[in-house]
Amino acid sequence: MAAEGGGKEMNEIKTQFTTREGVYKLLTHSEYSRPNRVPFNSQGSNPVKVSFVNVNDQSGNGDRICFNVGRELYFYIYKGVRKAADLSKPIDKRIYKGTQPTCHDFNHLTATAESVSLLVGFSAGQVQLIDPIKKETSKLFNEERLIDKSRVTCVKWVPGSESLFLVSHASGSMYLYNVEHTCGTTAPHYQLLKQGENYSVHTCKSKSTRNPLLKWTVGEGALNEFAFSPDGKFLACVSQDGFLRVFNFDAVELHGTMKSYFGGLLCVCWSPDGKYIVAGGEDDLVTVWSFLDCRVIARGHGHKSWVSVVAFDHYTTSVEESDPMEFSGSDEDFQDQMIHFGRDRANSTQSRLSKRNSTDSRAVSVTYRFGSVGQDTQLCLWDLTEDILFPHLPLSRTRTHTNVMNATIPPLGSTAVTNTPSNTINGNNSGASTPGLNSTTLPRSNSLPPPAGGPATTPTPTTTTTTTTATANSTNKAGTGGLTSGILDSAIATGVSKFATLSLHDRKERPHEKDHKRNHSMGHISSKSSDKLNLLTKSKADPAKTLGTLLCPRMEEVPLLEPLICKKIAHERLTVLIFLEDCLVTACQEGFICTWARPGKVGLLSSQNQASSPSGTVV
């Protein structure tokens, strides 16, 4: 799916691309950057990040954008597809000395036209609370670096809270803060609250309440990113040790786990209904993980380098009724369900997805759209369709061959999915975990391409969707399809299903080379083990022993997606991908934040754009 043609054409920057919804166009006049528009020398600096907030002002233009470039932080009115960006008048600009901003997050609950609360994390470990409208700095957390001295990797307000926020660090720790509390003048003392599989949670022991309220120690190496589920109840974390860990946030309990194909995991996001998690990282893959089944259901191969951001497009994700006779709600609800692809809005998408989840007898078609950007300067868009989500359905199963790369050429010794006796994953579990999803109609927007000779460098995958268990690793190196139900049952009985599944990556090496690389991706047990209980035994964490298990299925054991589009859109590595109602926003390490108008949303800039658009290749 990469750009067609020879070498020169492949290196040209694309200014538009086409999907089933129509043409997405780069709006050159809507580019945000430093006021001088000079490319930033990004060597050794932290990734450019972007945050949005809507302040609901009377003018109807309430969107605000914040982005960091090097030591600088900017806050502008974001005009999107409506008007050209005016870079000469930032609402607020800050230049920091001795430390650089690494990430930031707005509190959407408290935002008004007069005041916004913006958290900013820094490379030296501090977190600042600022109001860029009032141009105030209200508080600095971890100021003396007594709590954590390592770089802040991610900061987010706790959903639904005006005062709680969560901060992760390169040390592998996360801290829960309350903006109302102080951090104290001495290093905090901790008391163990809960411990589990390679994680522990401590409370802060002091006479008066102080920050941090909680300290999470998760995995080995840096905790690269975390994301709250749409309902705010669960927390997905990805770490440099290659693990995705999903926690029940309030109960402080591990829900499930997955392991990357090799290398660290760098990014994570949730589907609008909270049923699926996508992660990306150093194996150049995007991995789709089922929250309900706790297993990998697909991998996507399109990037040529590390995947830096993954994000679901709430506005293109679609749910449709497929059989009115099975509908059990009111006529009004039914009309609400019948919405065509590409016409959705985030709130209606989420409500319909939740309706689908709560009904056992309703047949629906669902397609999730998500995107990814990477250090290869490429943007990829992906569709997660019903035949991947529910492979145990007979009709869907046969259609999978049109969607999975090289699916028609199963490797020696393996069986295509149509012949796999155990394709009802986890046996008796599958019925309970996918309520009401027994549709026999495929979404008509299933636009994943036929296997027209996918990348020859990829290990030949099949559409075998069997979740291979730990016991299968020794018996089936090539991913034999004929796993018996006894093996599955024994795996469940031994608690393997308790771990969630993890498979996020795919490389271009032969199998023995993949094993070799993965031996270097885990890293050794961290020396700072005084705060963490490394309960995950070495045998469980050993890369050679996780490959081919529920934790990390082999490449041929799960469907391999091809991207809908895969386009080079920047000169430097990409660090941002955000889906908005009228556009999608990307940013690269040079400090340029680009707006791509959705089909039919070019608006006021269309005539200007056509006249002055750069001579990029149109594909």
XYZ file of C-alpha atoms in Angstrom:
619
model
C 0.000 0.000 0.000
C 2.987 2.317 -0.091
C 3.195 4.998 -2.731
C 3.210 3.626 -6.212
C 6.060 4.210 -8.597
C 9.795 4.529 -8.354
C 12.217 6.028 -5.900
C 11.722 9.743 -6.445
C 7.959 9.594 -6.272
C 8.030 7.634 -3.048
C 10.041 10.380 -1.362
C 7.691 13.201 -2.284
C 5.480 14.639 0.415
C 1.799 13.975 -0.137
C -0.649 16.883 0.179
C -3.823 14.858 -0.205
C -5.021 11.267 -0.102
C -8.232 9.428 -0.883
C -10.256 6.938 1.176
C -13.772 5.595 0.705
C -15.171 8.795 2.249
C -13.459 10.993 -0.320
C -10.375 13.197 -0.497
C -8.490 14.508 2.546
C -6.597 17.708 1.711
C -3.731 19.420 3.468
C -4.627 23.039 4.301
C -1.347 24.870 3.984
C -2.804 28.112 5.380
C -3.902 26.267 8.527
C -0.367 25.233 9.450
C 0.679 26.108 12.987
C 4.300 26.434 14.054
C 6.645 28.855 15.743
C 5.879 32.393 14.485
C 8.971 32.513 12.255
C 7.885 29.279 10.484
C 11.521 28.139 10.452
C 11.919 24.349 10.736
C 13.067 23.448 14.221
C 16.391 21.638 14.584
C 15.018 18.650 16.386
C 18.215 16.801 17.260
C 18.132 15.695 20.870
C 14.879 17.468 21.706
C 11.663 16.039 23.066
C 8.805 15.144 20.711
C 6.470 17.889 19.550
C 3.055 17.295 21.159
C -0.326 18.963 20.596
C -3.304 19.436 22.939
C -6.747 20.851 22.126
C -9.492 22.345 24.257
C -12.806 24.063 23.509
C -13.582 27.034 25.746
C -17.157 27.535 24.479
C -16.822 31.257 23.886
C -19.584 33.359 22.297
C -17.801 33.875 19.000
C -18.321 30.279 17.934
C -14.582 29.816 17.574
C -13.808 28.233 20.901
C -11.057 25.820 19.872
C -7.621 26.394 21.379
C -4.376 24.629 20.534
C -1.256 24.155 22.640
C 2.001 22.734 21.311
C 5.607 22.478 22.434
C 8.655 22.927 20.213
C 12.024 22.501 21.928
C 12.140 24.797 24.980
C 9.066 26.733 23.824
C 5.344 26.327 24.535
C 2.666 28.056 22.433
C -1.053 28.621 22.948
C -3.163 29.829 19.988
C -6.740 30.170 18.839
C -7.210 27.177 16.525
C -9.170 28.112 13.412
C -9.008 24.697 11.781
C -10.614 24.456 8.345
C -12.394 27.801 8.739
C -9.657 30.443 8.557
C -5.939 30.733 8.010
C -3.718 30.521 11.079
C -2.415 33.815 12.447
C 0.915 32.961 14.030
C 1.780 36.565 14.884
C -0.615 36.628 17.846
C -0.191 33.704 20.233
C -2.434 33.994 23.278
C 0.490 32.794 25.375
C 4.109 31.846 24.724
C 6.607 30.495 27.228
C 10.311 29.729 26.924
C 11.842 27.483 29.564
C 15.434 27.307 30.744
C 17.168 24.201 32.002
C 14.290 21.888 31.113
C 11.975 21.266 28.179
C 8.239 20.607 28.035
C 7.532 17.002 27.032
C 3.727 16.656 27.206
C 0.598 18.559 28.232
C -3.123 18.149 28.831
C -6.118 20.502 29.254
C -8.850 20.004 31.834
C -11.953 20.005 29.617
C -14.314 20.093 32.611
C -13.138 23.442 33.932
C -12.331 25.226 30.658
C -14.058 28.585 30.072
C -13.424 31.558 27.797
C -11.718 33.294 30.731
C -9.677 30.444 32.182
C -8.192 27.051 31.285
C -6.147 24.620 33.382
C -3.181 23.242 31.461
C -0.790 20.675 32.897
C 2.713 20.605 31.419
C 5.251 17.853 32.077
C 8.986 18.465 31.762
C 12.164 16.618 30.873
C 13.584 17.051 34.395
C 10.501 15.541 36.075
C 8.483 18.568 37.170
C 4.815 19.197 36.352
C 3.491 22.732 36.013
C -0.131 23.884 36.243
C -0.640 27.028 34.169
C -3.493 29.140 32.848
C -2.441 30.392 29.398
C -5.504 32.650 29.099
C -4.839 34.493 32.357
C -1.108 33.984 31.716
C -0.714 32.660 35.238
C 1.424 29.907 36.714
C -0.474 28.596 39.682
C 1.506 25.585 40.886
C 4.626 23.528 40.319
C 4.631 19.878 41.343
C 7.752 17.810 42.061
C 9.601 21.130 42.027
C 12.593 19.848 43.991
C 12.450 16.517 42.101
C 12.044 14.686 45.409
C 9.245 12.498 43.997
C 10.867 11.511 40.690
C 13.923 12.829 38.854
C 13.209 11.259 35.463
C 11.522 12.717 32.392
C 7.733 13.062 32.389
C 6.438 10.858 29.567
C 2.675 11.458 29.837
C 0.346 13.644 31.898
C -3.459 13.482 31.927
C -6.329 14.747 34.025
C -8.329 11.912 35.577
C -11.627 11.757 33.619
C -14.464 13.504 35.414
C -12.206 15.177 37.968
C -11.423 18.867 38.343
C -8.437 18.297 40.613
C -6.891 14.808 40.127
C -4.241 14.115 37.518
C -1.909 11.246 36.664
C 1.736 11.561 35.611
C 4.036 8.859 34.206
C 7.835 8.993 34.144
C 10.740 7.393 32.333
C 11.534 5.667 35.642
C 8.568 3.353 35.095
C 6.500 4.970 37.844
C 3.155 6.787 37.730
C 1.926 9.233 40.346
C -1.571 10.416 41.207
C -1.715 14.075 42.260
C -4.354 16.425 43.604
C -3.889 20.072 42.563
C -5.140 21.171 45.990
C -2.354 19.400 47.886
C 1.298 20.288 48.310
C 4.230 18.022 47.510
C 5.970 18.487 50.844
C 9.530 19.556 51.535
C 10.951 16.053 52.029
C 11.002 12.928 49.919
C 7.771 10.964 50.319
C 7.597 7.743 52.308
C 5.431 5.003 50.856
C 3.301 2.206 52.199
C 2.316 -0.785 50.050
C -1.341 -0.728 49.031
C -1.507 -3.495 46.431
C 0.843 -5.681 44.440
C 0.419 -7.969 41.467
C 2.015 -9.335 38.310
C 5.065 -7.098 37.952
C 3.370 -4.010 39.359
C 2.853 -2.481 42.781
C 0.890 0.472 44.127
C 1.889 2.467 47.194
C 0.185 5.205 49.180
C 2.037 8.194 50.546
C 2.642 7.855 54.277
C 2.407 11.217 56.075
C 0.543 12.892 58.906
C -1.212 15.348 56.602
C -2.449 14.628 53.090
C 0.212 15.416 50.537
C 1.170 14.581 46.960
C 1.547 12.094 45.505
C -1.615 10.335 46.638
C -0.524 7.091 44.957
C 2.623 5.754 43.354
C 2.301 3.048 40.709
C 5.407 1.073 39.770
C 4.723 -0.715 36.498
C 6.931 -3.161 34.611
C 10.559 -2.566 33.698
C 12.003 0.532 32.054
C 10.164 3.682 31.035
C 6.389 3.887 31.137
C 5.962 5.504 27.723
C 2.254 6.353 27.615
C -1.062 5.655 29.298
C -4.677 6.213 28.300
C -7.951 6.126 30.228
C -10.865 4.116 28.849
C -13.846 6.148 27.549
C -15.772 5.521 30.777
C -12.718 6.464 32.873
C -12.747 3.176 34.805
C -9.732 1.470 33.222
C -6.187 2.536 32.483
C -4.027 1.150 29.657
C -0.244 1.552 30.067
C 2.532 0.757 27.592
C 6.124 0.367 28.691
C 9.630 0.033 27.351
C 9.618 -3.621 28.446
C 7.174 -4.270 25.589
C 4.115 -4.887 27.760
C 0.640 -3.436 27.551
C -0.970 -3.587 30.979
C -4.604 -2.705 31.532
C -5.719 -1.836 35.060
C -9.005 -1.244 36.783
C -8.061 2.239 37.920
C -10.254 2.572 41.019
C -9.809 -1.004 42.224
C -6.071 -0.859 41.427
C -6.202 -4.322 39.861
C -4.617 -5.755 36.719
C -7.236 -6.647 34.107
C -5.011 -8.006 31.340
C -1.610 -7.993 29.686
C -0.054 -8.286 26.277
C 3.520 -8.448 25.002
C 4.924 -6.715 21.925
C 6.439 -8.776 19.154
C 9.731 -7.259 20.219
C 11.002 -3.968 21.581
C 9.204 -1.381 23.623
C 5.631 -0.188 23.214
C 5.417 3.567 22.652
C 1.728 4.472 22.238
C -1.765 3.271 23.103
C -5.411 4.256 22.543
C -8.956 2.957 23.173
C -11.807 2.407 20.734
C -14.795 4.746 21.285
C -16.751 1.984 23.052
C -13.821 0.780 25.152
C -13.886 -2.729 23.662
C -10.551 -2.615 21.842
C -7.104 -1.207 22.508
C -4.545 -0.432 19.820
C -0.857 -0.123 20.666
C 2.230 0.609 18.590
C 5.955 0.635 19.135
C 9.416 -0.449 18.157
C 8.357 -3.517 16.150
C 6.854 -1.213 13.484
C 3.423 -2.820 14.040
C 0.065 -1.708 15.312
C -1.561 -4.369 17.482
C -5.273 -4.630 18.195
C -6.161 -6.156 21.557
C -9.618 -7.168 22.739
C -10.455 -5.783 26.170
C -13.192 -8.391 26.741
C -11.247 -11.431 25.558
C -7.837 -10.189 26.749
C -6.111 -11.310 23.591
C -4.583 -10.021 20.366
C -7.108 -10.083 17.531
C -5.042 -8.479 14.728
C -1.766 -6.828 13.840
C -1.254 -4.131 11.235
C 1.866 -3.913 9.097
C 2.516 -0.745 7.098
C 5.147 1.324 8.883
C 8.837 0.995 8.139
C 10.002 2.311 11.501
C 8.761 2.800 15.050
C 5.105 3.704 15.489
C 4.877 6.853 17.614
C 1.127 7.561 17.823
C -2.077 5.542 17.410
C -5.571 7.067 17.560
C -9.156 6.017 16.810
C -11.266 8.199 14.537
C -14.518 8.568 16.472
C -16.128 10.356 13.542
C -15.610 7.595 10.965
C -16.102 4.590 13.231
C -19.487 3.214 12.223
C -22.222 0.986 13.591
C -25.118 -0.236 11.489
C -28.114 -2.498 11.937
C -27.909 -5.484 9.630
C -31.270 -7.141 10.272
C -34.261 -5.036 11.361
C -36.175 -8.167 12.342
C -33.762 -8.791 15.198
C -33.908 -5.256 16.563
C -35.298 -5.166 20.083
C -35.473 -1.417 20.762
C -37.886 1.345 19.802
C -38.422 2.652 16.269
C -36.668 5.849 17.236
C -33.615 3.941 18.433
C -33.624 1.938 15.230
C -33.576 5.071 13.106
C -30.686 6.309 15.209
C -28.765 3.152 14.373
C -29.167 3.442 10.592
C -26.378 5.857 9.888
C -24.061 5.436 6.943
C -20.286 5.325 7.044
C -18.419 8.570 7.397
C -21.457 10.471 8.661
C -21.065 9.819 12.367
C -20.287 12.185 15.180
C -18.380 11.144 18.242
C -21.205 11.169 20.756
C -23.648 9.327 18.535
C -21.006 6.777 17.607
C -20.242 6.079 21.218
C -23.898 5.825 22.214
C -24.644 3.414 19.401
C -21.618 1.346 20.242
C -22.777 1.119 23.829
C -26.267 0.124 22.664
C -24.719 -2.632 20.620
C -22.824 -3.894 23.629
C -25.884 -4.041 25.852
C -28.112 -6.124 23.572
C -27.678 -9.830 23.073
C -30.031 -10.456 20.170
C -29.207 -7.578 17.849
C -27.230 -8.161 14.674
C -24.986 -5.252 13.788
C -22.206 -4.354 11.422
C -19.332 -2.413 12.878
C -16.216 -0.857 11.410
C -13.640 0.925 13.527
C -11.320 3.433 11.868
C -7.985 4.171 13.463
C -4.780 5.826 12.336
C -1.086 5.700 13.130
C 1.975 7.836 12.456
C 5.587 6.882 12.862
C 9.226 7.792 12.708
C 9.139 6.742 9.042
C 7.240 10.056 8.387
C 4.220 8.058 7.197
C 0.544 8.310 8.061
C -1.422 5.054 7.929
C -5.207 4.678 8.195
C -6.717 1.323 9.099
C -10.187 -0.216 9.141
C -10.985 -2.832 11.752
C -13.902 -4.720 10.214
C -16.337 -7.350 11.354
C -14.566 -10.290 9.760
C -11.500 -9.507 11.893
C -13.505 -8.760 15.052
C -15.671 -11.879 14.874
C -13.720 -14.517 12.958
C -15.823 -17.389 14.312
C -18.737 -16.378 12.094
C -18.803 -18.600 9.005
C -19.473 -15.826 6.473
C -16.996 -13.451 8.022
C -14.372 -16.122 8.171
C -14.364 -16.769 4.458
C -14.272 -13.065 3.692
C -11.184 -12.610 5.844
C -9.064 -13.776 2.931
C -9.785 -10.547 1.076
C -8.570 -8.483 3.984
C -5.458 -10.146 5.266
C -2.117 -9.816 3.608
C -1.047 -12.975 1.763
C -3.878 -14.776 3.496
C -4.389 -17.157 0.614
C -0.918 -18.673 1.003
C -0.777 -20.406 4.377
C 2.720 -21.450 5.408
C 3.773 -25.056 5.401
C 2.140 -27.033 8.147
C -0.549 -24.499 8.951
C -4.223 -24.508 8.188
C -6.289 -21.684 6.772
C -8.833 -20.335 9.201
C -11.775 -21.955 7.472
C -10.392 -25.343 8.425
C -9.363 -24.520 11.955
C -11.497 -26.467 14.423
C -10.726 -24.093 17.264
C -11.516 -20.839 15.538
C -14.098 -20.070 18.171
C -11.420 -18.504 20.272
C -11.129 -19.683 23.860
C -13.875 -22.194 23.313
C -16.808 -21.517 25.615
C -15.508 -18.051 26.380
C -16.218 -16.496 23.017
C -19.975 -16.461 23.332
C -19.979 -14.640 26.609
C -17.388 -12.115 25.648
C -18.969 -10.886 22.429
C -22.638 -10.378 23.325
C -25.038 -9.728 20.502
C -22.380 -9.745 17.819
C -23.650 -12.673 15.801
C -24.195 -10.701 12.640
C -23.976 -12.507 9.349
C -23.766 -9.357 7.256
C -20.448 -7.728 6.516
C -20.105 -3.951 6.487
C -20.248 -2.698 2.960
C -17.343 -0.370 3.624
C -14.930 -3.200 4.099
C -12.270 -1.489 2.052
C -9.178 -3.354 3.139
C -7.402 -4.266 -0.065
C -7.140 -7.725 -1.563
C -3.824 -9.415 -0.949
C -2.312 -8.057 -4.158
C 1.143 -9.269 -3.297
C 1.805 -7.689 0.071
C 5.334 -6.900 1.218
C 7.507 -9.854 0.377
C 9.632 -9.244 3.430
C 6.833 -10.070 5.846
C 6.673 -13.587 7.299
C 3.898 -15.342 5.408
C 0.849 -14.953 7.634
C -2.360 -16.912 7.444
C -5.755 -15.984 8.689
C -5.534 -18.476 11.504
C -7.226 -16.735 14.414
C -6.538 -19.372 16.999
C -5.127 -17.838 20.139
C -2.199 -20.138 20.688
C -1.573 -20.987 24.308
C 1.606 -21.480 26.233
C 1.453 -25.217 25.737
C 1.304 -24.767 21.989
C 4.684 -23.089 21.772
C 6.642 -26.320 21.810
C 4.250 -28.307 19.658
C 3.690 -25.872 16.847
C 6.440 -23.612 15.616
C 4.708 -22.803 12.341
C 1.320 -22.061 13.842
C -0.530 -25.302 13.167
C -4.207 -24.659 12.863
C -5.384 -27.913 14.408
C -5.161 -27.065 18.076
C -7.432 -29.310 20.063
C -10.031 -27.955 22.411
C -8.234 -29.844 25.165
C -5.190 -27.617 24.831
C -7.368 -24.528 24.957
C -9.235 -25.828 27.986
C -6.036 -26.687 29.812
C -4.631 -23.263 29.050
C -7.681 -21.599 30.501
C -7.562 -23.903 33.483
C -3.973 -23.014 34.205
C -4.866 -19.358 34.236
C -3.176 -18.337 31.017
C -6.331 -16.527 29.987
C -5.951 -14.360 33.071
C -3.111 -12.517 31.373
C -4.436 -10.456 28.607
C -3.014 -10.928 25.244
C -0.282 -8.880 23.859
C 0.947 -8.696 20.397
C 1.824 -5.433 18.893
C 4.689 -5.836 16.576
C 6.033 -7.318 13.438
C 9.407 -7.066 11.793
C 10.916 -8.091 8.566
C 13.289 -10.741 9.860
C 13.210 -14.501 9.623
C 11.789 -16.314 12.673
C 15.171 -17.070 14.257
C 16.201 -13.443 13.815
C 12.981 -12.302 15.451
C 13.680 -14.484 18.463
C 17.191 -13.089 18.631
C 16.011 -9.470 18.556
C 13.352 -10.060 21.162
C 15.981 -11.324 23.547
C 17.367 -7.784 23.574
C 14.041 -5.995 23.782
C 13.038 -6.893 27.309
C 15.974 -5.462 29.159
C 17.222 -6.852 32.455
C 15.281 -6.629 35.681
C 15.486 -3.053 36.871
C 17.923 -2.349 39.656
C 15.479 -0.029 41.411
C 13.451 -2.965 42.681
C 13.069 -1.669 46.232
C 9.755 -0.047 45.342
C 8.463 -2.785 43.105
C 7.704 -6.430 43.624
C 8.862 -8.336 40.602
C 6.311 -11.056 40.997
C 6.279 -11.918 37.340
C 8.694 -14.823 37.303
C 11.549 -14.859 34.839
C 10.006 -17.720 32.925
C 6.886 -15.665 32.239
C 8.800 -12.548 31.175
C 11.389 -14.384 29.070
C 10.846 -13.253 25.459
C 11.624 -16.697 24.113
C 8.825 -18.140 26.246
C 6.141 -15.523 25.624
C 6.239 -15.856 21.833
C 3.508 -18.220 20.699
C 1.432 -17.819 23.870
C -1.707 -15.833 24.617
C 0.625 -13.077 25.752
C 2.265 -12.762 22.325
C 0.922 -14.907 19.473
C 3.118 -15.629 16.489
C 2.691 -13.586 13.342
C 0.821 -16.332 11.524
C -1.597 -16.879 14.386
C -3.520 -13.620 14.043
C -4.833 -11.727 10.991
C -2.421 -9.219 9.496
C -4.066 -5.977 8.381
C -2.937 -3.820 5.506
C -3.417 -0.050 5.782
C -6.146 1.663 3.757
C -3.624 4.364 2.965
C 0.056 4.732 3.825
C 1.491 8.113 2.809
C 4.683 10.044 3.494
C 3.450 13.410 4.763
C 6.500 15.016 6.425
C 10.280 15.379 6.257
C 10.861 14.586 9.922
C 9.447 11.899 12.190
C 5.766 12.290 13.028
C 4.774 12.794 16.662
C 1.071 13.757 16.620
C -2.166 12.348 15.195
C -5.497 13.758 16.391
C -8.909 13.218 14.773
C -11.297 16.196 14.946
C -14.782 16.578 13.511
C -13.807 18.518 10.387
C -10.176 17.493 10.023
C -7.300 15.425 11.268
C -4.186 17.010 12.734
C -0.617 15.754 12.409
C 2.693 17.195 13.582
C 6.331 16.417 12.912
C 9.502 16.987 14.862
C 10.318 20.119 12.838
C 7.516 21.840 14.725
C 4.887 22.052 11.958
C 1.313 21.226 12.966
C -0.702 20.341 9.860
C -4.476 20.341 9.356
C -5.996 17.892 6.853
C -9.582 18.769 5.899
C -11.975 15.855 5.788
C -13.844 15.254 2.512
C -16.225 18.153 1.882
C -14.861 20.160 4.828
C -12.336 22.384 3.057
C -14.529 25.417 3.767
C -13.207 28.945 3.386
C -9.691 27.882 2.543
C -10.457 25.898 -0.582
C -9.830 28.654 -3.139
C -6.660 29.835 -1.391
C -5.380 26.312 -1.072
C -5.846 25.417 -4.681
C -3.963 28.504 -5.729
C -1.016 28.201 -3.392
C -0.731 24.559 -2.470
C 2.797 23.173 -2.751
C 3.593 20.855 -5.594
C 3.268 17.654 -3.599
C 2.215 14.470 -5.289
C -1.518 13.870 -5.391
C -2.402 10.223 -5.068
